CSV table of C-alpha atoms in Angstrom, one decimal:
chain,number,residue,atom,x,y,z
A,97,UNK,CA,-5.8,4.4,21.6
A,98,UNK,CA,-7.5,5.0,18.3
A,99,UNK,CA,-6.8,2.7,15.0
A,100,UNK,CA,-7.6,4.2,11.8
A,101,UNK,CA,-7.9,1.5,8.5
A,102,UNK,CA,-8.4,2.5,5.1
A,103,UNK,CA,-8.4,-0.2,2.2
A,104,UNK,CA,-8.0,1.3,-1.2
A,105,UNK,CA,-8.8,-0.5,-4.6
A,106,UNK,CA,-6.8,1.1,-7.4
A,107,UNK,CA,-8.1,2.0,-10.8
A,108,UNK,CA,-7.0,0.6,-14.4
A,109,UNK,CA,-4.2,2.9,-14.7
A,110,UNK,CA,-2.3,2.9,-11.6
A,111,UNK,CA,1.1,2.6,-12.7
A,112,UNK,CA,3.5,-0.4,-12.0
A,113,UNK,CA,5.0,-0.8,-8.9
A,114,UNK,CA,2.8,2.4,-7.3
A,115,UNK,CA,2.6,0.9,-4.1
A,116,UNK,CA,6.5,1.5,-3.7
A,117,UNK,CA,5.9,5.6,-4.6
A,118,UNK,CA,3.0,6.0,-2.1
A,119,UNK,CA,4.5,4.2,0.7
A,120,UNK,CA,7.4,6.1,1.1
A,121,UNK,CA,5.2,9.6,0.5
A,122,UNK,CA,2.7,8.2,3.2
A,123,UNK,CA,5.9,7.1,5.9
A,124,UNK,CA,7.5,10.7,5.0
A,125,UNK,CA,4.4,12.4,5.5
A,126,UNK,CA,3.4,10.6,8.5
A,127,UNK,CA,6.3,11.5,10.2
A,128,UNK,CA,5.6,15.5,9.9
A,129,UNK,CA,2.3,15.1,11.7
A,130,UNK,CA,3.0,14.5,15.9
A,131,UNK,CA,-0.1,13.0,16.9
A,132,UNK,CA,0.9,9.5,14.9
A,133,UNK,CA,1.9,7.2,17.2
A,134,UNK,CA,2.4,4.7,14.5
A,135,UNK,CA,2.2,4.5,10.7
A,136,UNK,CA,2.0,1.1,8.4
A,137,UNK,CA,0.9,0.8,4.8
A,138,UNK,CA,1.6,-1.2,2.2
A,139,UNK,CA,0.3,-3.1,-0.6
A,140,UNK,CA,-1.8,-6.3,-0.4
A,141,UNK,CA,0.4,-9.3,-0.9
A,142,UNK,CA,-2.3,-11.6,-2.9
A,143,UNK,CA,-1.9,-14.6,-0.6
A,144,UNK,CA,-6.0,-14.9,-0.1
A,145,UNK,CA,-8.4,-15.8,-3.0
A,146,UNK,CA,-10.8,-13.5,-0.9
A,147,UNK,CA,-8.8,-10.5,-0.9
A,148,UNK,CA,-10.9,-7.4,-2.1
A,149,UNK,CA,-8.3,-4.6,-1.7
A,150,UNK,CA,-5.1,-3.2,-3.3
A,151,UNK,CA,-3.7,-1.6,-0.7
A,152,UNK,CA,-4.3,-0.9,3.1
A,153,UNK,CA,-3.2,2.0,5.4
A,154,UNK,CA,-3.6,1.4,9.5
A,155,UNK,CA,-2.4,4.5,11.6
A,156,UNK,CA,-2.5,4.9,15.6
A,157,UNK,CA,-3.0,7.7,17.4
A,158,UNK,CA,-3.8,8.5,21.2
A,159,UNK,CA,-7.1,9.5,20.4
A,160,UNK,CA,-10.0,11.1,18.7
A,161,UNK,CA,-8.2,14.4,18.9
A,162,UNK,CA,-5.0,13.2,17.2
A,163,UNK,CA,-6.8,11.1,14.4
A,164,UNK,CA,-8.9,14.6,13.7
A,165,UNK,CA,-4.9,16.3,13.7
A,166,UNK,CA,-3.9,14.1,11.0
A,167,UNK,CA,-7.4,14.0,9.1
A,168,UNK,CA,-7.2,17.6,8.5
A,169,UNK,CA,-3.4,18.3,8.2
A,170,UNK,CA,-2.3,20.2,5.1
A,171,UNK,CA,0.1,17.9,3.8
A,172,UNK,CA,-2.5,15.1,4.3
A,173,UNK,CA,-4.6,16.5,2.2
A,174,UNK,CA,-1.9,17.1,-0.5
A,175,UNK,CA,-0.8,13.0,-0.6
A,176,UNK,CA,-4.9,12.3,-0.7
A,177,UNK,CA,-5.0,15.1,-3.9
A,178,UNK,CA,-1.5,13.8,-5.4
A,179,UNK,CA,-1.3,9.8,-5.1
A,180,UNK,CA,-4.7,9.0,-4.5
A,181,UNK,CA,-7.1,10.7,-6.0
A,182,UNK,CA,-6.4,9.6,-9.5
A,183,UNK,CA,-5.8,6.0,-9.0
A,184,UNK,CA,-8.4,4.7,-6.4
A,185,UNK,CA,-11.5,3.0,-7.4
A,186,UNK,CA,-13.0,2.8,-4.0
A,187,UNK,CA,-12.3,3.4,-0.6
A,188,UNK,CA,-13.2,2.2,2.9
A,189,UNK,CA,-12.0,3.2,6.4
A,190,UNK,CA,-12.7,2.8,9.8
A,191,UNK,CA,-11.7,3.8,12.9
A,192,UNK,CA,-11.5,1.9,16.0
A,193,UNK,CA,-10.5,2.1,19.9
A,194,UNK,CA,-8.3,-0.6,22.1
């Protein structure tokens, strides 16, 4: 299995609330793409003085194969253009096996 984390740092003008609007485009776009085995995302819940990201995506997926399947799928591409593009700061993802 392959685990694929990205922690995103939104800009000064993300709009209220925006974690609501780009978790359900991430969950409806998630489902369209078969080679995600599982799909979470969500916005950071300020609990830790140490915290240093907005908002955190963590996808599962068989493989290398299947993360590479979602990486480049269309739609992907249109949520990264759409909701994120204009709003993130800075980004950081890895990718791991287990």
């Amino acid at each position: 299995m392959l685990q694929h984390v990205v922690a995103l740092t939104w800009n000064d003008s993300v709009p209220e609330n925006y974690a609501e609007v780009v978790n359900k485009a991430l969950f409806d776009m998630a489902k369209t793409i078969p080679s995600v085995r599982s799909y979470r995302c969500g916005a950071d819940l300020g609990v830790s003085s140490h915290a240093n990201a907005d908002y955190l995506i963590v996808a599962e997926f068989d493989d290398v194969a299947g993360w590479q399947e979602y990486d480049q799928n269309a739609l992907h591409n249109e949520v990264r253009v759409k909701y994120f593009a204009p709003y993130v700061a800075s980004r950081a993802a890895a990718q791991i096996t287990f």
